[in-house]
CSV table of C-alpha atoms in Angstrom, one decimal:
chain,number,residue,atom,x,y,z
A,5,MET,CA,-0.4,-0.3,-0.2
A,6,GLN,CA,1.3,3.4,-0.9
A,7,ARG,CA,2.1,5.4,2.1
A,8,ARG,CA,-0.5,7.8,1.0
A,9,LYS,CA,-3.2,5.9,1.0
A,10,PHE,CA,-2.5,4.5,4.2
A,11,ILE,CA,-2.2,7.2,6.5
A,12,LYS,CA,-5.5,8.8,4.6
A,13,ASN,CA,-7.4,4.6,5.4
A,14,ALA,CA,-5.6,4.9,9.5
A,15,THR,CA,-7.5,8.0,10.2
A,16,ALA,CA,-10.5,6.4,8.6
A,17,ALA,CA,-10.6,3.9,10.9
A,18,SER,CA,-9.7,5.8,13.8
A,19,THR,CA,-12.3,8.5,13.3
A,20,ALA,CA,-15.5,5.5,11.7
A,21,PHE,CA,-14.6,2.9,13.7
A,22,THR,CA,-18.7,1.9,14.8
A,23,ILE,CA,-18.4,-1.9,15.8
A,24,VAL,CA,-15.7,-2.5,17.9
A,25,PRO,CA,-14.9,-6.2,18.1
A,26,SER,CA,-14.5,-6.7,21.5
A,27,PHE,CA,-11.0,-7.7,22.7
A,28,VAL,CA,-10.4,-4.0,21.6
A,29,LEU,CA,-12.7,-2.6,24.7
A,30,GLY,CA,-9.8,-2.8,27.4
A,31,LYS,CA,-10.3,-2.7,30.7
A,32,THR,CA,-14.2,-2.3,30.8
A,33,HIS,CA,-14.4,-5.8,28.6
A,34,THR,CA,-14.2,-9.3,30.3
A,35,PRO,CA,-11.8,-11.1,27.8
A,36,PRO,CA,-13.3,-13.6,26.5
A,37,SER,CA,-10.0,-15.9,26.6
A,38,ASP,CA,-6.7,-15.5,28.6
A,39,THR,CA,-5.1,-15.3,25.6
A,40,LEU,CA,-3.6,-12.1,24.1
A,41,TYR,CA,-3.3,-12.2,20.3
A,42,MET,CA,0.2,-9.3,19.2
A,43,GLY,CA,1.7,-8.1,16.2
A,44,ALA,CA,5.5,-7.1,16.9
A,45,PHE,CA,7.9,-5.0,15.1
A,46,GLY,CA,11.4,-4.6,15.3
A,47,VAL,CA,11.9,-8.5,16.8
A,48,GLY,CA,15.9,-8.7,16.6
A,49,GLY,CA,18.2,-7.2,19.1
A,50,ARG,CA,16.3,-5.6,22.2
A,51,GLY,CA,12.6,-6.4,19.9
A,52,ALA,CA,13.6,-10.2,20.6
A,53,GLY,CA,13.9,-10.0,24.0
A,54,VAL,CA,10.4,-8.3,24.7
A,55,ILE,CA,9.1,-11.1,22.6
A,56,GLN,CA,10.7,-13.2,25.3
A,57,GLY,CA,9.3,-11.6,28.1
A,58,LEU,CA,5.5,-11.8,26.5
A,59,ASN,CA,5.9,-14.9,25.9
A,60,ALA,CA,7.0,-15.8,29.2
A,61,THR,CA,3.6,-15.6,30.2
A,62,GLN,CA,2.4,-18.0,28.0
A,63,LYS,CA,-0.7,-15.8,27.7
A,64,VAL,CA,0.1,-14.3,24.3
A,65,LYS,CA,-0.2,-15.4,21.0
A,66,PHE,CA,2.2,-14.1,18.3
A,67,VAL,CA,-0.2,-13.0,15.1
A,68,ALA,CA,2.5,-11.3,13.1
A,69,LEU,CA,6.0,-10.8,13.1
A,70,CYS,CA,7.9,-7.9,11.2
A,71,ASP,CA,11.2,-6.8,10.6
A,72,VAL,CA,12.8,-5.0,7.9
A,73,ASP,CA,15.9,-6.8,8.0
A,74,ASP,CA,15.8,-11.0,7.6
A,75,ARG,CA,19.2,-11.7,9.5
A,76,ARG,CA,18.2,-9.6,12.7
A,77,ALA,CA,15.0,-11.5,12.7
A,78,ALA,CA,15.8,-15.0,11.8
A,79,GLU,CA,16.0,-16.6,15.6
A,80,THR,CA,12.7,-14.9,16.3
A,81,TYR,CA,10.8,-16.2,13.3
A,82,ALA,CA,12.3,-19.8,13.2
A,83,ALA,CA,11.2,-19.3,17.3
A,84,TYR,CA,7.3,-19.0,16.6
A,85,PRO,CA,6.9,-20.5,12.9
A,86,ASP,CA,3.1,-20.4,13.0
A,87,ALA,CA,3.5,-16.6,12.8
A,88,LYS,CA,3.1,-14.9,9.7
A,89,GLN,CA,5.8,-12.7,8.6
A,90,PHE,CA,6.4,-9.2,7.7
A,91,LYS,CA,9.1,-6.4,6.5
A,92,ASP,CA,6.6,-3.7,6.5
A,93,TYR,CA,4.1,-2.5,9.1
A,94,ARG,CA,1.8,-0.9,6.7
A,95,LYS,CA,1.1,-4.9,5.3
A,96,VAL,CA,0.6,-6.5,9.1
A,97,TYR,CA,-2.4,-3.0,9.4
A,98,ASP,CA,-3.7,-4.4,6.0
A,99,LYS,CA,-4.2,-8.3,6.8
A,100,HIS,CA,-4.3,-8.3,10.4
A,101,LEU,CA,-5.8,-5.9,12.3
A,102,LYS,CA,-8.6,-7.2,13.0
A,103,ASP,CA,-6.7,-10.4,14.1
A,104,ILE,CA,-4.4,-8.8,16.9
A,105,ASP,CA,-5.6,-6.8,20.1
A,106,ALA,CA,-2.2,-5.4,21.0
A,107,ILE,CA,0.8,-4.4,19.3
A,108,MET,CA,5.0,-4.3,20.6
A,109,VAL,CA,7.5,-2.0,19.1
A,110,ALA,CA,11.3,-2.6,19.3
A,111,THR,CA,11.9,-1.0,16.2
A,112,PRO,CA,15.2,2.1,16.0
A,113,ASP,CA,13.8,5.3,17.8
A,114,HIS,CA,13.1,7.0,14.8
A,115,MET,CA,10.0,4.5,14.1
A,116,HIS,CA,8.1,4.0,17.0
A,117,ALA,CA,5.8,6.8,17.0
A,118,SER,CA,5.3,6.0,12.8
A,119,ILE,CA,4.2,2.6,13.5
A,120,ALA,CA,2.5,2.3,16.8
A,121,LEU,CA,0.2,5.7,16.0
A,122,PRO,CA,-1.9,3.8,13.4
A,123,PHE,CA,-2.4,0.8,15.5
A,124,MET,CA,-3.0,2.5,18.3
A,125,ARG,CA,-5.7,4.9,16.8
A,126,ALA,CA,-7.0,1.2,16.0
A,127,LYS,CA,-7.8,1.0,19.5
A,128,LYS,CA,-4.6,-2.2,20.0
A,129,HIS,CA,-2.9,-1.8,22.8
A,130,ALA,CA,0.8,-0.9,22.6
A,131,TYR,CA,4.0,-1.9,24.3
A,132,VAL,CA,6.9,0.7,23.2
A,133,GLU,CA,10.2,0.7,23.9
A,134,LYS,CA,12.0,3.3,25.4
A,135,PRO,CA,12.3,6.1,24.9
A,136,LEU,CA,8.7,6.3,23.9
A,137,THR,CA,9.1,8.2,20.4
A,138,HIS,CA,11.7,10.4,18.9
A,139,ASN,CA,10.5,13.9,19.0
A,140,ILE,CA,8.5,15.7,22.0
A,141,ASN,CA,5.3,16.7,19.3
A,142,GLU,CA,5.9,12.4,18.6
A,143,ALA,CA,4.9,11.8,22.6
A,144,ARG,CA,2.2,14.0,23.4
A,145,LEU,CA,0.4,12.4,20.4
A,146,MET,CA,1.0,9.1,22.0
A,147,THR,CA,0.1,10.5,25.6
A,148,ASN,CA,-3.0,11.9,23.9
A,149,VAL,CA,-3.9,8.9,21.6
A,150,ALA,CA,-3.8,6.7,24.3
A,151,LYS,CA,-6.1,8.9,26.9
A,152,GLU,CA,-9.0,9.2,24.1
A,153,ASN,CA,-8.6,5.3,23.1
A,154,GLY,CA,-8.5,4.2,26.2
A,155,ILE,CA,-6.0,1.5,25.6
A,156,VAL,CA,-3.4,-0.2,27.5
A,157,THR,CA,0.3,0.8,27.5
A,158,GLN,CA,4.0,0.4,28.4
A,159,MET,CA,7.1,1.6,28.0
A,160,GLY,CA,9.4,-0.6,27.7
A,161,ASN,CA,11.9,0.9,30.8
A,162,GLN,CA,11.6,-2.5,32.9
A,163,GLY,CA,13.5,-0.4,35.8
A,164,ALA,CA,9.7,0.9,36.7
A,165,SER,CA,8.3,-1.9,37.5
A,166,SER,CA,11.2,-3.3,39.6
A,167,ASP,CA,11.0,-2.9,43.9
A,168,GLY,CA,13.6,-0.1,44.2
A,169,SER,CA,11.6,1.9,42.3
A,170,ARG,CA,8.9,1.3,44.5
A,171,GLU,CA,11.1,1.3,47.9
A,172,ALA,CA,13.1,5.1,46.5
A,173,LYS,CA,9.6,6.7,46.2
A,174,GLU,CA,8.2,4.8,49.6
A,175,TRP,CA,11.3,6.4,51.1
A,176,ILE,CA,11.2,9.8,49.8
A,177,GLN,CA,7.5,10.2,50.0
A,178,SER,CA,7.6,9.1,53.7
A,179,GLY,CA,10.3,12.1,54.7
A,180,VAL,CA,13.2,10.2,55.0
A,181,ILE,CA,15.2,12.5,53.3
A,182,GLY,CA,13.2,15.4,53.4
A,183,LYS,CA,11.9,18.0,50.6
A,184,VAL,CA,14.3,16.9,47.2
A,185,TYR,CA,16.0,19.9,45.7
A,186,LYS,CA,18.7,18.5,43.4
A,187,VAL,CA,18.9,15.1,41.6
A,188,ASP,CA,22.1,14.1,40.0
A,189,CYS,CA,22.0,11.4,37.0
A,190,TRP,CA,24.1,9.8,35.0
A,191,THR,CA,25.0,6.9,32.3
A,192,ASN,CA,28.4,4.9,31.3
A,193,ARG,CA,26.8,5.0,27.8
A,194,PRO,CA,27.2,6.2,24.8
A,195,VAL,CA,28.8,2.4,24.1
A,196,TRP,CA,28.7,2.8,20.6
A,197,PRO,CA,30.3,6.1,18.7
A,198,GLN,CA,29.3,9.3,19.1
A,199,GLY,CA,30.6,12.3,18.5
A,200,VAL,CA,31.7,11.4,14.8
A,201,PRO,CA,30.9,12.6,11.2
A,202,VAL,CA,28.3,11.3,8.7
A,203,PRO,CA,29.3,8.5,7.2
A,204,THR,CA,30.2,8.9,3.4
A,205,GLY,CA,30.8,6.4,1.0
A,206,LYS,CA,28.4,4.1,-0.2
A,207,ASP,CA,28.2,-0.1,1.4
A,208,PRO,CA,26.5,-3.1,-0.2
A,209,ILE,CA,23.0,-3.1,1.0
A,210,PRO,CA,23.2,-6.7,3.0
A,211,LYS,CA,20.5,-9.4,2.1
A,212,GLY,CA,17.7,-8.9,3.6
A,213,LEU,CA,17.9,-5.7,4.8
A,214,ASP,CA,15.0,-3.3,2.8
A,215,TRP,CA,17.1,0.0,3.4
A,216,ASP,CA,14.4,2.3,2.4
A,217,LEU,CA,11.9,0.5,5.0
A,218,TRP,CA,14.9,0.6,7.6
A,219,LEU,CA,14.8,4.4,6.7
A,220,GLY,CA,11.4,5.3,7.3
A,221,LYS,CA,10.1,8.7,7.7
A,222,ALA,CA,14.7,8.9,7.4
A,223,GLU,CA,16.2,10.9,4.0
A,224,MET,CA,16.8,8.6,1.7
A,225,ARG,CA,21.2,7.8,1.7
A,226,ASP,CA,23.5,5.3,0.5
A,227,TYR,CA,23.5,2.6,2.8
A,228,ASN,CA,26.4,2.1,5.1
A,229,ASP,CA,28.0,0.0,7.2
A,230,ALA,CA,28.4,2.1,10.3
A,231,TYR,CA,24.4,2.8,11.1
A,232,LEU,CA,24.1,-0.6,11.4
A,233,PRO,CA,23.1,-2.9,13.3
A,234,PHE,CA,23.5,-0.4,16.9
A,235,LYS,CA,25.3,2.4,15.9
A,236,TRP,CA,22.6,4.1,14.5
A,237,ARG,CA,22.0,4.9,18.1
A,238,GLY,CA,24.4,8.4,17.3
A,239,PHE,CA,23.3,10.0,14.5
A,240,TRP,CA,20.3,12.4,15.4
A,241,ASP,CA,18.0,11.5,12.5
A,242,PHE,CA,17.6,7.7,13.9
A,243,GLY,CA,18.4,7.7,17.4
A,244,THR,CA,18.8,10.2,20.7
A,245,GLY,CA,22.2,9.4,22.2
A,246,ALA,CA,22.9,8.6,25.1
A,247,LEU,CA,20.4,10.3,27.3
A,248,GLY,CA,17.9,8.8,24.7
A,249,ASP,CA,18.7,5.6,25.2
A,250,MET,CA,18.6,5.7,29.4
A,251,GLY,CA,17.5,8.3,30.2
A,252,CYS,CA,14.1,7.3,30.1
A,253,HIS,CA,15.5,4.3,32.7
A,254,ILE,CA,17.2,5.9,35.1
A,255,MET,CA,15.5,9.5,35.2
A,256,GLU,CA,12.1,7.0,35.3
A,257,THR,CA,12.9,7.0,39.0
A,258,PRO,CA,13.0,10.6,40.0
A,259,PHE,CA,10.5,11.8,37.6
A,260,GLY,CA,8.0,9.4,39.6
A,261,VAL,CA,8.9,9.1,42.8
A,262,LEU,CA,8.6,13.6,42.5
A,263,ASP,CA,5.8,14.3,39.7
A,264,LEU,CA,8.1,16.7,38.5
A,265,GLY,CA,6.0,16.8,34.6
A,266,TYR,CA,7.3,19.2,32.1
A,267,PRO,CA,10.3,21.2,32.8
A,268,THR,CA,10.6,24.6,32.7
A,269,GLU,CA,14.5,25.1,31.3
A,270,ALA,CA,17.2,23.5,29.4
A,271,GLU,CA,20.5,24.1,29.2
A,272,ALA,CA,23.6,22.0,27.8
A,273,SER,CA,27.6,21.3,27.7
A,274,CYS,CA,28.6,18.9,25.6
A,275,SER,CA,32.7,17.5,24.3
A,276,THR,CA,33.9,19.5,21.2
A,277,ASN,CA,35.0,17.3,18.3
A,278,TRP,CA,39.0,19.2,17.0
A,279,ILE,CA,40.0,17.4,13.3
A,280,GLY,CA,43.2,19.4,13.5
A,281,ASP,CA,45.3,21.8,15.1
A,282,PHE,CA,43.0,24.4,16.6
A,283,VAL,CA,40.8,23.0,13.7
A,284,GLU,CA,37.2,22.6,15.0
A,285,ALA,CA,35.2,20.0,13.1
A,286,ASP,CA,31.4,20.3,12.6
A,287,TYR,CA,29.6,17.3,13.2
A,288,SER,CA,26.0,18.4,14.5
A,289,GLU,CA,24.7,15.5,12.6
A,290,SER,CA,25.8,12.4,15.1
A,291,CYS,CA,24.5,13.2,19.0
A,292,PRO,CA,28.3,14.4,21.1
A,293,ALA,CA,30.5,11.7,23.0
A,294,SER,CA,29.7,13.2,26.0
A,295,SER,CA,27.5,16.2,27.6
A,296,ILE,CA,25.9,17.4,30.6
A,297,VAL,CA,22.1,18.5,30.8
A,298,ARG,CA,20.6,20.9,33.1
A,299,LEU,CA,16.7,20.3,33.7
A,300,LYS,CA,14.6,22.8,35.9
A,301,PHE,CA,11.1,21.6,37.6
A,302,ASN,CA,8.5,22.9,39.3
A,303,THR,CA,6.3,20.7,41.7
A,304,GLU,CA,3.9,21.2,43.9
A,305,GLU,CA,5.3,18.9,46.8
A,306,HIS,CA,9.2,20.1,46.7
A,307,GLY,CA,9.2,23.4,45.3
A,308,ASP,CA,11.8,23.9,42.4
A,309,ILE,CA,13.7,20.7,41.6
A,310,ALA,CA,17.1,20.6,40.1
A,311,LEU,CA,18.0,17.5,37.7
A,312,ASN,CA,21.2,17.5,36.2
A,313,TRP,CA,22.1,14.9,33.6
A,314,TYR,CA,25.9,13.2,32.8
A,315,ASP,CA,26.6,10.8,30.5
A,316,GLY,CA,29.9,9.9,27.9
A,317,GLY,CA,32.1,9.2,31.0
A,318,LEU,CA,31.3,12.6,33.0
A,319,LEU,CA,29.8,12.4,36.8
A,320,PRO,CA,28.1,14.9,38.9
A,321,ASP,CA,29.9,15.3,42.4
A,322,LEU,CA,30.7,13.1,45.0
A,323,PRO,CA,28.8,13.9,48.4
A,324,ASP,CA,31.1,14.9,50.8
A,325,GLU,CA,29.3,12.4,52.7
A,326,LEU,CA,31.1,9.3,50.3
A,327,LYS,CA,33.4,7.7,52.7
A,328,ASP,CA,36.8,6.4,51.0
A,329,GLY,CA,36.4,2.9,48.9
A,330,GLU,CA,32.6,3.4,48.5
A,331,THR,CA,31.1,4.9,45.1
A,332,ILE,CA,27.8,6.1,43.8
A,333,GLY,CA,26.0,4.0,41.1
A,334,ASP,CA,26.9,1.3,39.3
A,335,GLY,CA,29.1,0.8,36.2
A,336,GLY,CA,25.5,1.3,34.3
A,337,GLY,CA,24.8,5.1,35.9
A,338,GLY,CA,22.3,5.8,39.3
A,339,SER,CA,21.0,8.7,40.9
A,340,ILE,CA,21.7,10.9,43.8
A,341,PHE,CA,18.7,12.5,45.6
A,342,TYR,CA,19.7,15.5,47.7
A,343,GLY,CA,17.2,16.3,50.3
A,344,ASN,CA,17.2,18.7,53.3
A,345,ARG,CA,17.4,16.1,55.7
A,346,GLY,CA,19.8,13.5,53.5
A,347,ILE,CA,20.5,12.3,50.3
A,348,LEU,CA,19.2,9.0,48.9
A,349,VAL,CA,21.7,7.1,46.0
A,350,CYS,CA,20.0,4.8,43.5
A,351,ASP,CA,21.7,2.2,40.8
A,352,ALA,CA,21.0,2.1,37.0
A,353,TYR,CA,17.1,1.0,36.8
A,354,SER,CA,16.2,1.7,40.3
A,355,ARG,CA,18.3,-0.7,42.0
A,356,ASN,CA,19.4,-0.9,45.6
A,357,ALA,CA,18.0,2.5,46.9
A,358,ARG,CA,20.3,3.3,50.0
A,359,LEU,CA,21.4,6.4,52.2
A,360,LEU,CA,24.5,9.0,52.6
A,361,PRO,CA,26.5,8.6,54.8
A,362,SER,CA,26.2,4.9,54.8
A,363,SER,CA,26.1,5.3,58.9
A,364,THR,CA,23.0,6.1,59.1
A,365,MET,CA,21.1,3.1,57.4
A,366,LYS,CA,21.3,1.3,60.4
A,367,LEU,CA,19.0,4.2,61.8
A,368,LEU,CA,16.4,4.2,59.5
A,369,THR,CA,13.4,2.2,59.9
A,370,PRO,CA,12.2,2.5,56.8
A,371,PRO,CA,8.5,3.0,56.1
A,372,SER,CA,6.2,-0.4,55.5
A,373,PRO,CA,5.6,-0.8,51.8
A,374,TYR,CA,2.7,0.7,50.4
A,375,LEU,CA,3.3,0.3,46.4
A,376,LYS,CA,2.2,-2.8,44.9
A,377,ARG,CA,4.8,-4.8,44.3
A,378,ILE,CA,5.1,-6.3,40.5
A,379,GLU,CA,5.9,-10.2,40.9
A,380,GLY,CA,9.1,-11.1,39.3
A,381,ASP,CA,12.1,-9.8,38.2
A,382,THR,CA,12.7,-11.6,34.2
A,383,GLY,CA,9.8,-10.5,32.8
A,384,GLY,CA,7.8,-8.5,35.2
A,385,HIS,CA,7.7,-5.7,33.2
A,386,GLN,CA,6.1,-7.6,30.8
A,387,ARG,CA,3.8,-9.6,32.5
A,388,ASN,CA,2.5,-6.2,33.7
A,389,PHE,CA,1.3,-5.3,30.4
A,390,VAL,CA,-0.6,-8.7,29.4
A,391,GLU,CA,-2.0,-8.2,32.6
A,392,GLY,CA,-3.3,-5.0,32.1
A,393,CYS,CA,-4.4,-5.7,28.8
A,394,LEU,CA,-6.4,-9.0,29.8
A,395,ASN,CA,-7.5,-8.1,33.0
A,396,GLY,CA,-7.1,-3.8,33.7
A,397,THR,CA,-4.2,-4.0,36.0
A,398,GLU,CA,-2.8,-0.7,36.1
A,399,THR,CA,0.3,-0.7,34.4
A,400,SER,CA,3.8,0.5,35.2
A,401,SER,CA,4.8,3.0,32.5
A,402,ASP,CA,1.7,3.5,30.9
A,403,PHE,CA,2.0,6.8,28.3
A,404,LYS,CA,0.4,8.9,30.8
A,405,ARG,CA,3.0,8.5,33.1
A,406,SER,CA,6.1,7.8,29.7
A,407,GLY,CA,4.7,9.8,28.1
A,408,PRO,CA,5.6,13.1,29.7
A,409,LEU,CA,9.2,11.3,30.9
A,410,THR,CA,9.6,10.8,27.3
A,411,GLU,CA,9.1,14.6,26.8
A,412,ALA,CA,11.6,15.7,29.8
A,413,VAL,CA,14.5,13.6,28.4
A,414,LEU,CA,13.7,15.0,25.0
A,415,MET,CA,13.7,18.4,25.8
A,416,GLY,CA,17.4,17.4,26.9
A,417,ASN,CA,18.7,16.1,23.8
A,418,LEU,CA,17.1,19.6,22.3
A,419,ALA,CA,19.0,21.4,24.6
A,420,ILE,CA,22.1,19.5,23.5
A,421,LYS,CA,21.3,19.7,19.5
A,422,ALA,CA,20.7,23.5,21.0
A,423,TYR,CA,24.5,23.6,21.8
A,424,GLN,CA,25.7,21.9,18.7
A,425,TYR,CA,23.8,24.5,16.2
A,426,LYS,CA,26.8,26.7,14.7
A,427,LYS,CA,27.0,29.1,12.1
A,428,LEU,CA,30.0,30.6,10.4
A,429,LYS,CA,31.2,34.1,11.2
A,430,GLU,CA,31.2,36.1,8.4
A,431,GLY,CA,34.2,36.0,6.0
A,432,LYS,CA,35.0,32.7,7.8
A,433,LYS,CA,35.6,29.3,6.8
A,434,LEU,CA,35.7,25.4,7.8
A,435,GLY,CA,39.1,25.1,8.9
A,436,ASP,CA,39.7,28.8,10.2
A,437,TRP,CA,40.9,29.1,14.1
A,438,ASP,CA,37.8,30.0,16.0
A,439,PRO,CA,35.7,30.1,12.8
A,440,PHE,CA,31.7,29.3,14.4
A,441,GLU,CA,29.3,31.4,16.6
A,442,TYR,CA,26.8,29.2,18.8
A,443,PRO,CA,23.2,31.3,18.6
A,444,GLY,CA,21.7,28.3,20.6
A,445,ARG,CA,24.3,28.0,23.8
A,446,ARG,CA,21.5,29.3,25.7
A,447,LYS,CA,19.1,28.7,28.5
A,448,ILE,CA,16.5,27.1,26.5
A,449,LEU,CA,12.9,28.4,28.6
A,450,TRP,CA,10.1,25.5,27.7
A,451,ASP,CA,6.1,26.6,27.7
A,452,GLY,CA,5.3,23.0,28.5
A,453,ALA,CA,1.9,23.1,28.1
A,454,ASN,CA,1.6,24.5,24.5
A,455,MET,CA,4.5,22.6,23.9
A,456,LYS,CA,6.9,25.5,22.5
A,457,VAL,CA,10.4,26.9,23.5
A,458,THR,CA,9.7,31.1,24.5
A,459,ASN,CA,13.1,32.2,23.8
A,460,TRP,CA,14.7,30.7,20.8
A,461,ASP,CA,12.1,30.4,17.6
A,462,LEU,CA,14.7,28.1,15.9
A,463,ALA,CA,14.2,25.3,18.5
A,464,ASN,CA,10.7,24.8,17.5
A,465,ASP,CA,12.0,23.3,14.6
A,466,TRP,CA,13.2,20.7,16.1
A,467,VAL,CA,9.8,20.1,18.4
A,468,LYS,CA,8.5,18.5,15.8
A,469,GLY,CA,11.3,16.7,13.3
A,470,ASN,CA,11.4,16.2,10.3
A,471,TYR,CA,9.7,13.6,7.9
A,472,ARG,CA,10.4,12.4,4.2
A,473,LYS,CA,8.0,12.9,1.6
A,474,GLY,CA,5.1,10.6,1.9
A,475,TRP,CA,6.6,9.5,5.2
A,476,GLU,CA,4.6,12.5,7.2
A,477,LEU,CA,2.4,11.4,10.3
A,478,SER,CA,-1.0,12.0,9.9
């Protein structure tokens, strides 16, 4: 099906749907069976792991599996031989819309919303990997469409289903560290190349890969091995960098604990690339090798809160309360909550909440657990989604929560892109000393309700992103 015709039909399905099958009615419906029929998109790599978690519930049957790369999908295809196989997600919509209750999307970031939204508008439940979307406007759309259609949703940030996230929330809500005024978050990512030039040259397209479909909404370009299978994360056209990859994991704890909402401002600083002595490169189409992002929030409970993000080997200041030999977080990153009565530290994925100084842990009388735990760690996040679809169980990271979280993460990326943005000074050329001016190196003020940067209009172009002709969102 042609792209424009697909969008037209998908929109019509969402507005003229008069006879709704019973299995799409979600929480208001007692399902006729304990089986959730699903279509899955992006079924190699991370998608394969999500599918395993869904399958482990023994309540999911995969109707259709879709991947643009036969090589990456081969093991999943072999594991579920009864599922129909597709390269083009639009054909799944055309052929199996009435056969599925829910979808799973684990493609590269730039295609999450393009794939998920038509199915969501047709009232299909949705599990979408983190970050939920590639740009802020897509996150707002996904959040609103999920609410309007009353569907069950889950973003794939599994730490949201962990006991650690709930324990940290109980401690902070119980006043163990008082009012929180600052949170530092960091990650060991990127663990792929960033701060690199756009690939040049044309490599042979691997057998089994549909390059045009892989590009999707991104502008056409020659295939290059530098993009696949994982390194696309470091290029803005496809990925969201270290912050996009891990922010929805590590920032989930402060976001959920403190009810942060939309940030009010953002600023960033990033590493600079040099290609010779005193010769600065322009690699702004690639995410930076390292960055610091500072977000500000205003909350009802805690007042103004500063959230600071560090990646690419950069770390926050070590608290004075940290003893010699003690570490903050774990190898993957972590978060530090500063309150007016103490400090709380978590590892990556919200694990292992603890107080500083560590001696105070012996004095702690933790509050009795009052937040519902998600049974089991392995596959618990996927199980939580399946139970939500079948039984109406509240999901840990539904889009009303994970949508605004994603927006905050992507607001940080907007500040990074602003910092990277450069223009040649009058009379200067590439290779000259000090050739660029940087109009985006400023504090970016954000009107979250109206989804608008208020003090630098150029940045608003990045809020909605770019779409190849014929691939625009409906």
